[in-house]
Coordinates of C-alpha atoms in Angstrom, one line a residue:
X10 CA 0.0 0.0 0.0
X11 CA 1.2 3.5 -0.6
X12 CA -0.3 7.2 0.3
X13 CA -0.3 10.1 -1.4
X14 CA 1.2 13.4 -0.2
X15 CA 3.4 16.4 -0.6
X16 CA 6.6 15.6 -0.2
X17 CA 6.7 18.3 3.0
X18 CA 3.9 17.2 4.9
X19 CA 4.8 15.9 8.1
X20 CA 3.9 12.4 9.0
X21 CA 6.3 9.3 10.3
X22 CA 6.5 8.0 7.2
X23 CA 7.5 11.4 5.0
X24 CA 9.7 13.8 6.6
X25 CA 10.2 17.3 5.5
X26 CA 12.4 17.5 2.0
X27 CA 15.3 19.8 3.1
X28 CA 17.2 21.8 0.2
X29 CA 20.6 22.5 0.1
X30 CA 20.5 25.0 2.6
X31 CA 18.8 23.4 5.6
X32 CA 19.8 24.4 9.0
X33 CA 22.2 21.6 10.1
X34 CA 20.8 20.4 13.0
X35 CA 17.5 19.4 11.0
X36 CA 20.0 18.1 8.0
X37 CA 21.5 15.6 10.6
X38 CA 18.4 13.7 11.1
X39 CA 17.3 13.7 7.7
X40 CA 18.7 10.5 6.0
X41 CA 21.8 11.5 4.7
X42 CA 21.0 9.2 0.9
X43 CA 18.0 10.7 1.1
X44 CA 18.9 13.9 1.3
X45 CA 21.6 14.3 -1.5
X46 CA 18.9 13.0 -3.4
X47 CA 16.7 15.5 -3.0
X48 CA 19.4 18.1 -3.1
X49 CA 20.0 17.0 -7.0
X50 CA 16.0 17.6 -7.4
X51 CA 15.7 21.2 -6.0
X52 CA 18.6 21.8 -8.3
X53 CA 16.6 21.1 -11.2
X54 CA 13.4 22.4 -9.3
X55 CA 14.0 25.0 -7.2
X56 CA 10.1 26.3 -7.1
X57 CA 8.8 23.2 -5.9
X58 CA 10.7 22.4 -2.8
X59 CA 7.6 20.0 -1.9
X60 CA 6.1 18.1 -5.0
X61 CA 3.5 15.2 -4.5
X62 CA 4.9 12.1 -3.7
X63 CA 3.7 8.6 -3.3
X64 CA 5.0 7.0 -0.2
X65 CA 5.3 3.3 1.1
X66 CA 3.1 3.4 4.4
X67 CA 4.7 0.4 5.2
X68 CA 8.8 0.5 4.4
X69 CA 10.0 -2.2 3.1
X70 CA 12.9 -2.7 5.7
X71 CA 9.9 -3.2 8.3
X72 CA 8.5 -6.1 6.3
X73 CA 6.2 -3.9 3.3
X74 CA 5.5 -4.8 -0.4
X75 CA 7.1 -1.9 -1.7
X76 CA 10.8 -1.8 -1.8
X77 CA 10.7 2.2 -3.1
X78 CA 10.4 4.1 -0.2
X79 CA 9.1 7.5 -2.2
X80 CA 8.3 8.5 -5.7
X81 CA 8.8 12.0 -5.8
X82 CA 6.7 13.9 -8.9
X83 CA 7.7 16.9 -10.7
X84 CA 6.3 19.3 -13.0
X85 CA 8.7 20.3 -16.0
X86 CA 7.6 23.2 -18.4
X87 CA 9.6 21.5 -21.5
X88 CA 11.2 23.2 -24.6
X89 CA 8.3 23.5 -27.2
X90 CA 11.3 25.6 -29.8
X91 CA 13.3 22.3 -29.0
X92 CA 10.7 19.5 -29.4
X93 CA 10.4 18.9 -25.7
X94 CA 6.6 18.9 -24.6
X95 CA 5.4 19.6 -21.2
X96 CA 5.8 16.5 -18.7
X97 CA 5.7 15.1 -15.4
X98 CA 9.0 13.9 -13.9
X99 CA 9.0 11.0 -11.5
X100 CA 12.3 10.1 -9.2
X101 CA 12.4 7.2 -7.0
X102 CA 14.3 6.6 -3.5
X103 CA 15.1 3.3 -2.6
X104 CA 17.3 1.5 -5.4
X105 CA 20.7 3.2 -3.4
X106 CA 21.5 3.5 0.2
X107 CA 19.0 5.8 1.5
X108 CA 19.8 5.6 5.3
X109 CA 23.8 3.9 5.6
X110 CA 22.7 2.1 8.5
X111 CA 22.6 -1.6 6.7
X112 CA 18.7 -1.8 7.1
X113 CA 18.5 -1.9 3.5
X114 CA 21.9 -2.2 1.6
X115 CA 24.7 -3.0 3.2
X116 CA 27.4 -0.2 3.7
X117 CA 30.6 -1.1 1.3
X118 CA 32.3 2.4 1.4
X119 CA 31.9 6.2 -0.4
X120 CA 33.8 4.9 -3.6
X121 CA 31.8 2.4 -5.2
X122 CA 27.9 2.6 -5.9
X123 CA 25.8 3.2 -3.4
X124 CA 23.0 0.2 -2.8
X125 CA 22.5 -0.9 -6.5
X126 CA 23.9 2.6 -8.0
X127 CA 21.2 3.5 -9.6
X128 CA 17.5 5.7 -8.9
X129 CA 14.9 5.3 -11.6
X130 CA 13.4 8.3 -13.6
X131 CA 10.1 8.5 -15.7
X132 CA 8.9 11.4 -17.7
X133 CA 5.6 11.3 -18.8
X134 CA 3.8 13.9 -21.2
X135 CA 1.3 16.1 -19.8
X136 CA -1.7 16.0 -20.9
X137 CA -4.2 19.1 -21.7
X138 CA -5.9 20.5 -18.5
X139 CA -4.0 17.4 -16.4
X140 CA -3.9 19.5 -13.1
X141 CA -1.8 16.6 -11.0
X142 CA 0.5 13.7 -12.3
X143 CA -1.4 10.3 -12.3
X144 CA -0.1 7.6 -9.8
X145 CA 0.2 5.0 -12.2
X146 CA 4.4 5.6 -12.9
X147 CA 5.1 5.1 -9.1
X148 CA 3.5 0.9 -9.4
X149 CA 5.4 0.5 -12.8
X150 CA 8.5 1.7 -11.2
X151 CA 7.9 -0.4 -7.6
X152 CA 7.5 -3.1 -9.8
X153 CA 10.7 -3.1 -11.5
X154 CA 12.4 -2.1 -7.8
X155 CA 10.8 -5.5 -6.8
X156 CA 12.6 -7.0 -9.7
X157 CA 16.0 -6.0 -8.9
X158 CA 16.1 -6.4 -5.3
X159 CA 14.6 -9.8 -5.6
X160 CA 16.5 -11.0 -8.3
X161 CA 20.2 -8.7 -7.4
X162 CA 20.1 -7.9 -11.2
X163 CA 20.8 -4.0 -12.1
X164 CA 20.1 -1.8 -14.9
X165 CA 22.3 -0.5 -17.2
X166 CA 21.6 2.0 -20.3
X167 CA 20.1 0.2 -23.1
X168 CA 18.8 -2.3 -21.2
X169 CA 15.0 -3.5 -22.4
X170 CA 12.2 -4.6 -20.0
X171 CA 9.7 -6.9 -21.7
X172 CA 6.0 -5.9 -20.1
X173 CA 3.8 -7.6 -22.6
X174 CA 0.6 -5.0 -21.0
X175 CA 0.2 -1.8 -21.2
X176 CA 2.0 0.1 -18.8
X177 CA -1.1 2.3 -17.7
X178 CA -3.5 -0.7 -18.0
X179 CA -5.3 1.2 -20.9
X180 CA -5.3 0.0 -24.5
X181 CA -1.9 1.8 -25.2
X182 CA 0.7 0.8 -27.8
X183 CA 3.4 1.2 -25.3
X184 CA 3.9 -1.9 -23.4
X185 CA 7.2 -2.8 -23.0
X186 CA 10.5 -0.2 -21.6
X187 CA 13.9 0.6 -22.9
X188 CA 16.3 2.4 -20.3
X189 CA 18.7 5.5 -20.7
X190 CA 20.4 7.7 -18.7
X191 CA 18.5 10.6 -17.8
X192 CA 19.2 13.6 -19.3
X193 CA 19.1 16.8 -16.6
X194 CA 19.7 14.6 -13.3
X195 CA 23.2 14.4 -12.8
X196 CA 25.3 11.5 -10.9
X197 CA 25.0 12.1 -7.6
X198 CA 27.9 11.3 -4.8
X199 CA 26.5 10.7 -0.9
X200 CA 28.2 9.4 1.7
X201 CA 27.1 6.0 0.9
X202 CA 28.7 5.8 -2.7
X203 CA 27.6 7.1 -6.0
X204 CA 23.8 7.2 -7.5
X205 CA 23.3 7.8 -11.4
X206 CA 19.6 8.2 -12.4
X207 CA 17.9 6.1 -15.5
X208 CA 15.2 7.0 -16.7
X209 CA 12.2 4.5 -18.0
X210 CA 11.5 4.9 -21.9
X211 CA 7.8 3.4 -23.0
X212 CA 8.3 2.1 -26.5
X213 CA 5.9 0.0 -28.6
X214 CA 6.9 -4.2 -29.6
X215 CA 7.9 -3.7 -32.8
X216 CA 10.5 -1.4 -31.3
X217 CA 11.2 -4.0 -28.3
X218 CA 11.8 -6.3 -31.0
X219 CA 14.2 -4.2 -32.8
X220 CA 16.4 -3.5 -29.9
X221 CA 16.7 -7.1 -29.2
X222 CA 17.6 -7.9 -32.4
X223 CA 20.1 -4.7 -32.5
X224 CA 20.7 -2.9 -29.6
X225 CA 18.8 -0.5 -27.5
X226 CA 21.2 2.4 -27.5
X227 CA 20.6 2.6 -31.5
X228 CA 16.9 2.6 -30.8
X229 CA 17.1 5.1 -28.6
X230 CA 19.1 7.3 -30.8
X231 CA 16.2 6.4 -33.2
X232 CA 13.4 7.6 -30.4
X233 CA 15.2 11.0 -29.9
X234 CA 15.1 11.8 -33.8
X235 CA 11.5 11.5 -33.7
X236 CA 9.0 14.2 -31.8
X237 CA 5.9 12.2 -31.2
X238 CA 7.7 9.2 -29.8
X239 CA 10.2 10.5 -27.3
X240 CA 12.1 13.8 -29.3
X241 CA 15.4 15.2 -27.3
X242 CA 14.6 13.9 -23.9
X243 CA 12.8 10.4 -24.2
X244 CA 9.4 11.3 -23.0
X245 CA 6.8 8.8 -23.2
X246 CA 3.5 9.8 -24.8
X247 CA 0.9 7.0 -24.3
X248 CA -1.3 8.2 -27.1
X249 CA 1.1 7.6 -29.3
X250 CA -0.6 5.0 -31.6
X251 CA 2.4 4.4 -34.5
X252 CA 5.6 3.6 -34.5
X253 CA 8.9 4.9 -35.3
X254 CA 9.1 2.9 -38.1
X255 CA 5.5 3.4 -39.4
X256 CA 6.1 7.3 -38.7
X257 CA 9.3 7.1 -41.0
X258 CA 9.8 4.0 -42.5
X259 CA 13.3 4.8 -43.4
X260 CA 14.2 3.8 -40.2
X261 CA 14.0 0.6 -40.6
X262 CA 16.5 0.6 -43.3
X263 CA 19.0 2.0 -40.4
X264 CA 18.1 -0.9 -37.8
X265 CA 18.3 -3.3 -40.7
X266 CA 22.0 -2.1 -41.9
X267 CA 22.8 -2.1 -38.4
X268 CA 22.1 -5.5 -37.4
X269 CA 23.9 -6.9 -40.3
X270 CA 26.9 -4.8 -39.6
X271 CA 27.2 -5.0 -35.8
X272 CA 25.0 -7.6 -34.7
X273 CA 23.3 -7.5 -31.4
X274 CA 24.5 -6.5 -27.9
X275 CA 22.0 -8.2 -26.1
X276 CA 24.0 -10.1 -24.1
X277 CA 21.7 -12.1 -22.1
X278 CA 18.5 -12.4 -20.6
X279 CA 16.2 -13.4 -17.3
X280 CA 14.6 -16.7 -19.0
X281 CA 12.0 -19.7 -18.3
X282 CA 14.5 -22.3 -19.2
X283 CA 16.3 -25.6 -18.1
X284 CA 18.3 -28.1 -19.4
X285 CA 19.0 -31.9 -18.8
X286 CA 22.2 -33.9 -19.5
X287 CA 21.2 -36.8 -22.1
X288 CA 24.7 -38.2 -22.1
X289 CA 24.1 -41.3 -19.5
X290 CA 21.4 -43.1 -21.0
X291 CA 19.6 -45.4 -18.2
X292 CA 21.4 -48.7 -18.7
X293 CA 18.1 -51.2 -20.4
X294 CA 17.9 -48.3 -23.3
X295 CA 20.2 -48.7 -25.8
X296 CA 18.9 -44.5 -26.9
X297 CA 21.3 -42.3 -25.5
X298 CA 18.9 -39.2 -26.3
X299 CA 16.9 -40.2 -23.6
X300 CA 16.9 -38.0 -20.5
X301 CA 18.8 -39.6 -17.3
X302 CA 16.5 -39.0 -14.1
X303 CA 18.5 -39.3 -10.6
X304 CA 21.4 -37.0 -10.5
X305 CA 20.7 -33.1 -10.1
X306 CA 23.3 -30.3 -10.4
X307 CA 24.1 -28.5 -7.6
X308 CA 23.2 -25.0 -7.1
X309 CA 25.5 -22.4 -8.0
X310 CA 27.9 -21.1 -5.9
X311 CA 28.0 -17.0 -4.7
X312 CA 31.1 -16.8 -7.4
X313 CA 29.6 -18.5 -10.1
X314 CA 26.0 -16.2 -10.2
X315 CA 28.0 -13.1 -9.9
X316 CA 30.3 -14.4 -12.9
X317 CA 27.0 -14.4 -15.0
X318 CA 26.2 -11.4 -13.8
X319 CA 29.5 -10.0 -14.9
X320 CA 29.2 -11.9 -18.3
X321 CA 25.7 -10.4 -18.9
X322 CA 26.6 -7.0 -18.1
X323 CA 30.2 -7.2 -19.9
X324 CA 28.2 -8.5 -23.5
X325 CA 27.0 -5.1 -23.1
X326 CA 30.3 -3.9 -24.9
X327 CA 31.1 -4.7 -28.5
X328 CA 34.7 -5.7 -28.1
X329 CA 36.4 -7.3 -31.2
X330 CA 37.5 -10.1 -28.8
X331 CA 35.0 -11.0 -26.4
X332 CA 36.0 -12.8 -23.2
X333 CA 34.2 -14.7 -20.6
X334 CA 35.5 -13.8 -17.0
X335 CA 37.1 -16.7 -15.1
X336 CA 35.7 -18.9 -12.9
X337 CA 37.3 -17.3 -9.8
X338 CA 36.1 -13.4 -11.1
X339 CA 37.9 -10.4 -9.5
X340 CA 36.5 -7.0 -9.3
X341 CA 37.6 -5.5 -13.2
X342 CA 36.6 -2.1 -13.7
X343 CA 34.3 -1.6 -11.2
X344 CA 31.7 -3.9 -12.9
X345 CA 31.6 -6.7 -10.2
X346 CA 30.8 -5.6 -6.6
X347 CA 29.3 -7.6 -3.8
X348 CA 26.0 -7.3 -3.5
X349 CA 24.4 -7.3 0.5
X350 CA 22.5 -10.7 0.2
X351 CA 18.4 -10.8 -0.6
X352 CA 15.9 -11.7 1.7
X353 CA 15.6 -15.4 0.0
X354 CA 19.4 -15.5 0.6
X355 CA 19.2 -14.9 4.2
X356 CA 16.4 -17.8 4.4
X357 CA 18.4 -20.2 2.8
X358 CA 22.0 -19.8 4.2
X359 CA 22.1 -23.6 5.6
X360 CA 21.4 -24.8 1.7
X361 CA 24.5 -26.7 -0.3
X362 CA 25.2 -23.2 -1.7
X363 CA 26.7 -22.2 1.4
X364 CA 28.4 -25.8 2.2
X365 CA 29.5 -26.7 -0.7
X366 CA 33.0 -25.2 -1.6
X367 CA 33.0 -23.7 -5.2
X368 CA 36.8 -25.7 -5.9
X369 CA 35.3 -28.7 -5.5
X370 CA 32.3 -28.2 -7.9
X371 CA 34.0 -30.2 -11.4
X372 CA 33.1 -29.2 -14.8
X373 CA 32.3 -32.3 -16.4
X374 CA 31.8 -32.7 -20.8
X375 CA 28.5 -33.8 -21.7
X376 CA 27.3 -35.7 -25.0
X377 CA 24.4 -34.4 -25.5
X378 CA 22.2 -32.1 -24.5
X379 CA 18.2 -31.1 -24.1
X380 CA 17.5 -27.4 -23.8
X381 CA 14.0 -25.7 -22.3
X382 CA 12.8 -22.7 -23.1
X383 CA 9.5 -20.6 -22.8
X384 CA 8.3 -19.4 -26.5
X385 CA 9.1 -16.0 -25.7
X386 CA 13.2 -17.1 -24.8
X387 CA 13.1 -19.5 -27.3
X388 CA 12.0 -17.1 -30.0
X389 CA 15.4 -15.2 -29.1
X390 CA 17.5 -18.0 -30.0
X391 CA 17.8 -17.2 -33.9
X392 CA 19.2 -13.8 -32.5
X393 CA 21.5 -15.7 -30.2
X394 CA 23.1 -17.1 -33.1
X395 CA 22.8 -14.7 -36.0
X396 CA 23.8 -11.8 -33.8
X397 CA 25.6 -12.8 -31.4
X398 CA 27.3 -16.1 -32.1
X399 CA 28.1 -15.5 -35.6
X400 CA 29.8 -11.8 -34.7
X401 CA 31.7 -14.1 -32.6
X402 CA 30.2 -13.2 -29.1
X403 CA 28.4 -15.3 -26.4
X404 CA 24.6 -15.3 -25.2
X405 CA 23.1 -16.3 -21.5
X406 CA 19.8 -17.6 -20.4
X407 CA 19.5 -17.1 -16.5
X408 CA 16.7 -18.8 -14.9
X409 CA 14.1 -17.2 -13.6
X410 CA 12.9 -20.2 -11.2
X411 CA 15.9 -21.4 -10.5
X412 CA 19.7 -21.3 -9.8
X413 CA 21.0 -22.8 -14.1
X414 CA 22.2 -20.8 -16.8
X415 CA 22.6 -21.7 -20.2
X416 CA 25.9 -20.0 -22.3
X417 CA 25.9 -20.3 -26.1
X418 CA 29.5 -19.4 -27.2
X419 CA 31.2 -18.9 -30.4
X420 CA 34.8 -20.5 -31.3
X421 CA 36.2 -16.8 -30.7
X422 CA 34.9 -16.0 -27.4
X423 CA 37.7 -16.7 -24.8
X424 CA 37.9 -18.0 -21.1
X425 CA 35.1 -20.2 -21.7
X426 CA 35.5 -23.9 -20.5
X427 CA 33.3 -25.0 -23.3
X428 CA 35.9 -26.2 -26.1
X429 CA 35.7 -27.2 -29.5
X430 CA 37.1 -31.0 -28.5
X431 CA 34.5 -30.6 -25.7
X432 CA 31.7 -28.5 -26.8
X433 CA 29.2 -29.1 -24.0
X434 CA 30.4 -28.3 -20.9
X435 CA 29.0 -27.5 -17.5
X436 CA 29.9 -26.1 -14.0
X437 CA 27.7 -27.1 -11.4
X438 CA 24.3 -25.9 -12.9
X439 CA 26.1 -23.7 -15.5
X440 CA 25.6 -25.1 -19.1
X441 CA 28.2 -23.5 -21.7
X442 CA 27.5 -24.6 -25.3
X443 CA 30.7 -24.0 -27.9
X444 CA 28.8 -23.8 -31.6
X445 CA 31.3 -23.4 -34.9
X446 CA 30.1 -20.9 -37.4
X447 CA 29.0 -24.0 -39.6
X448 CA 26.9 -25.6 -37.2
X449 CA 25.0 -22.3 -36.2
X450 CA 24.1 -22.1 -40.0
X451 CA 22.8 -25.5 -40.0
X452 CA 20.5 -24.6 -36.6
X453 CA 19.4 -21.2 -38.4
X454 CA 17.7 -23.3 -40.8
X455 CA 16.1 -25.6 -38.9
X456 CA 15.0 -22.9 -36.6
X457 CA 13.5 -20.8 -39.4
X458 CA 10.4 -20.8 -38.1
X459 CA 11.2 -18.8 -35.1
X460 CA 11.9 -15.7 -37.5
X461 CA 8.6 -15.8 -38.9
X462 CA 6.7 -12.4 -37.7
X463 CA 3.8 -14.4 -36.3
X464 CA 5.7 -15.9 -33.8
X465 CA 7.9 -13.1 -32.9
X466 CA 4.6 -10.8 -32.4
X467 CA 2.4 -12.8 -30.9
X468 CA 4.1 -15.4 -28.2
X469 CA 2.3 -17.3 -26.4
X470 CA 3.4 -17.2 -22.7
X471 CA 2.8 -20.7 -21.6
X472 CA 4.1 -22.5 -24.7
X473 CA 7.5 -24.3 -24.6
X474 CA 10.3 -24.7 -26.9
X475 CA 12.4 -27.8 -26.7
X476 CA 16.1 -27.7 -28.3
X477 CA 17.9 -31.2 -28.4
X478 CA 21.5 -30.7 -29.1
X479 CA 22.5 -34.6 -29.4
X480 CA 24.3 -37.8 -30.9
X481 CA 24.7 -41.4 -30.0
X482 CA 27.7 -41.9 -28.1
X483 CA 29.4 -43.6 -30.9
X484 CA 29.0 -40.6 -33.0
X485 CA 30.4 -38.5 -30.4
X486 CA 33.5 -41.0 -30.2
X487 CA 34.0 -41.0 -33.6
X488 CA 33.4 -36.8 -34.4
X489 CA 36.0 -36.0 -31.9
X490 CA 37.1 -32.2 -31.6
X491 CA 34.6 -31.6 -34.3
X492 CA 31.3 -29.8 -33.6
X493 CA 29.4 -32.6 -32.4
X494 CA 25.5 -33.1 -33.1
X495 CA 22.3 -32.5 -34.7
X496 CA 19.4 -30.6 -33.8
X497 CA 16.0 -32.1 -33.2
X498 CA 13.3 -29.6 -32.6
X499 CA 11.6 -27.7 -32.7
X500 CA 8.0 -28.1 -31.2
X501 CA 6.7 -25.2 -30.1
X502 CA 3.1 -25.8 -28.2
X503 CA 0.7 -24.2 -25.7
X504 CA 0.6 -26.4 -22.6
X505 CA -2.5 -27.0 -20.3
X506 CA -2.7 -24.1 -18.0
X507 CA -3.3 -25.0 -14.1
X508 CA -6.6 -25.0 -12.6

C-alpha cells in the first residue's frame, strides 16, 4: 500500500524535504542518501521544494510490499522551440543506500555505488488540463524495484524490460520499456557511494523487437530523432498510436543495416528455461537421447552467479575479442561488486550453496544435450546465433525459477570452459555450449520458423520450446574435436494451464 502526499507534509513516514541549505541540525536527522537526493532535485526544481509524492506506508525494511520508499513527482515546463513537450517527472528513492545504516543495503564504502547505483526516472507527457501527475508511474517503477532487489540484477543503459501489457492498463501501444540515462539529473555522490539516475522509456513491440535484435542504445538514438515518440529527452507519450518505423519508414532501413553490420549487444536475458544432461542413457535403453533422471546439479555457488552477472553486463560492450570472465572473477573495472545478500538468501544460508566449496564443484563434458525454453526465450534463440554467435560473441539464459544458466559461445569468445574438443560443458548448474560458425548455420535453418513475424509478435506465454542438441555416443566417439551433433526440434506448443 502507498499514500499520497506532498513531499513536505509531516507524518512518520514522510519527513520534510530539506534543500541544500537546511539548518544543520535538521539536515543531521534527515537521512543523509535521502537527502543528497533531493538536493539534486531542487537543483533542477527549485520552485517546488515540496512536490507530491507517493510514499510506502509500510517500508520495506519493516517487512512492506514496496521496496521504493518514495516516488517524488515533478512538474517540468519543456522546450516547445526544441521539441520537448510539457511532462511530469518521476524520481524514486530506494534503489541506493537511503539511510547507511545496513537496514537496507549494506554499507561497502563512499567509492563504489551506493546500494544498486542507480534511482529510476520516468517522464511522462502532460496531458491538456492534467492538473496533477497520475499515480500509475510510481506501481510500474515499484514493480521493476521488486525485480532487482529480488533478483540482485541492475540496470544498465540500453537495457529492455519486456511488459507484454500496457503500462497504464489502458489500451496503449506502449507496453514494453527501454532504459537511458536521464538527461538533466546528474550522478549524484552521498556518503554511501555514487547514484546515477535512468530514466524508464515506453516504447511500442515492434521497437522491443528491434532492440533485441540490435541494440537498444541505436533505438534510442532512433526515439530521440522522432517528436511524437520520445524527441530530445525520451518522454513517453501514451497516445502515441504508431511507430517509429511506421512514422518514417526509413528507419527501418538503419536498424536493418545495423544488425547486419554489428549484430546484437544483447547479451543475455532473465529466461524460463532448463536443461537436462542426455549423455548417461539409463542402462536397459540402448537410446542415448533419452533423459537420465537421478542425478541433479548443484546449485551455484555466490562466485559463479556473480560471474553471469559480470558476463551479462560485460556483453553489453562490443569488443572485437569477447571474453568470458574466469571462474574465480575479481572485481575488473568496477563492474563486479558484492551485493548485500536478498531476503531469500538470508532464508536459505544452511542450503548446499553455502556448504559446498566452489573448488570442489568439477566441470564435467557432456554428450548431449536437451534445452528448455518458454516461447518468448526461445524465440530469441535465432538472435542468439545470428547476432551474437556469428559476430563471434556469447549469449546467456539465467533462470528465472531457479539457480541454471545456459551460455551459447562462439569459437572466438575466450575463457570459456566449453571447447571445440568438448563443446558441452558445465559447471555445477552452469551449461556452456561452444557452436562453430557451420553448425550455427545448420540450426538457423532448422530454426526458421522462429523468424517468422507471427511468432515473434504474438508469443504465447505458456508454450514451450524444446532444443535437443545430441548424438549417439558412438557418433560423439568417432566426431571428436569436431562440432558434435544434430538438432532435433523444434516443437513449439501451448501447454495445459493450471486450474
Amino acid at each position: 500500500m502507498a499514500e499520497l502526499r506532498p513531499s513536505g507534509a509531516p507524518g512518520p513516514t514522510a519527513p520534510p524535504a530539506p534543500g541544500p541549505t537546511a539548518p544543520p541540525a535538521f539536515a543531521s536527522l534527515f537521512p543523509p542518501g535521502l537527502h543528497a537526493i533531493y538536493g539534486e532535485c531542487r537543483r533542477l526544481y527549485p520552485d517546488q521544494p515540496n512536490p507530491l509524492q507517493v510514499t510506502a506506508i509500510v517500508k520495506y525494511w519493516l517487512g512492506g510490499p514496496d521496496p521504493l520508499d518514495y516516488v517524488s513527482m515533478y512538474r517540468n515546463v519543456g522546450s516547445p522551440s526544441a521539441n520537448i513537450p510539457e511532462h511530469w517527472h518521476y524520481i524514486s528513492f530506494g534503489l541506493s543506500d537511503l539511510y547507511g545504516d545496513n537496514r537496507v543495503h549494506e554499507f561497502t564504502g563512499t567509492d563504489g555505488p551506493s546500494g544498486f547505483g542507480f534511482e529510476l526516472t520516468f517522464r511522462l507527457k502532460r496531458e491538456t488540463g492534467e492538473s496533477a501527475p497520475p499515480t500509475w508511474p510510481a506501481e510500474l517503477m515499484q514493480g521493476l524495484a521488486r525485480y532487482v532487489f529480488q533478483s540482485e540484477n541492475t540496470f544498465c543503459s540500453g537495457d529492455h524490460v519486456s511488459w507484454h501489457s500496457p503500462l497504464d492498463n489502458s489500451e496503449s501501444r506502449i507496453q514494453h520499456m527501454l532504459l537511458t540515462e536521464d538527461p538533466q539529473m546528474q550522478p549524484v555522490q552521498t556518503p554511501f557511494g555514487v547514484v546515477t539516475f535512468l530514466q524508464i522509456v515506453g516504447v511500442c513491440t515492434e521497437e522491443l523487437h528491434s532492440a533485441q535484435q540490435w541494440n537498444g542504445q541505436g533505438i534510442l538514438e532512433l526515439l530521440r530523432t522522432v517528436p511524437v515518440a520520445g524527441g530530445p529527452w525520451l518522454i513517453t507519450d501514451m497516445r502515441r498510436g504508431e511507430t517509429i518505423f511506421e512514422i518514417d519508414p526509413h528507419l527501418q532501413e538503419r536498424v536493418d543495416k545495423g544488425i547486419e553490420t554489428d549484430g546484437s549487444n544483447l547479451s543475455g536475458v532473465s529466461a524460463k528455461c532448463a536443461w537436462d544432461d542426455l549423455s548417461r542413457p539409463p542402462e536397459d535403453d540402448e537410446d542415448s537421447r533419452s533423459i537420465c533422471i537421478g542425478t541433479q546439479p548443484r546449485r551455484l555457488s555466490g562466485k559463479d552467479t556473480e560471474q553471469i552477472r559480470e558476463t551479462l553486463r560485460r556483453g553489453l560492450e562490443i569488443n572485437s575479442k569477447p571474453v568470458l570472465p574466469p571462474i574465480n572473477p575479481q572485481r575488473q573495472n568496477g563492474l563486479a561488486h558484492d551485493r548485500a545478500p536478498s531476503r531469500k538468501d538470508s532464508l536459505e544460508s544452511d542450503s548446499s550453496t553455502a556448504i559446498i566449496p566452489h573448488e570442489l564443484i568439477r566441470t564435467r563434458q557432456l554428450e548431449s544435450v536437451h534445452l528448455k525454453f518458454n516461447q518468448e526465450s526461445g524465440a530469441l534463440i535465432p538472435l542468439c546465433l545470428r547476432g551474437r554467435l556469428l559476430h563471434g560473441r556469447h549469449f546467456t539464459y539465467k533462470s528465472i525459477t531457479g539457480d541454471m544458466a545456459i551460455t551459447f559461445v562462439s569459437t572466438g569468445v575466450e575463457g570459456a570452459f566449453a571447447t571445440e574438443e568438448h563443446p558441452y560443458a558445465a559447471h555445477g548448474p552452469w551449461l556452456q555450449i561452444l557452436l562453430t560458425e557451420e553448425f550455427v548455420e545448420k540450426m538457423l535453418e532448422d530454426l526458421e520458423d522462429l523468424t517468422s513475424p507471427e511468432e515473434r509478435l504474438s508469443p504465447h506465454p505458456a508454450s514451450l520450446a524444446t532444443l535437443v542438441l545430441a548424438e549417439t555416443v558412438p557418433q560423439q566417439r568417432e566426431r571428436r574435436g569436431r562440432q558434435p551433433g544434430r538438432v532435433r526440434l523444434v516443437c513449439l506448443q501451448p501447454q495445459p494451464e493450471a486450474g
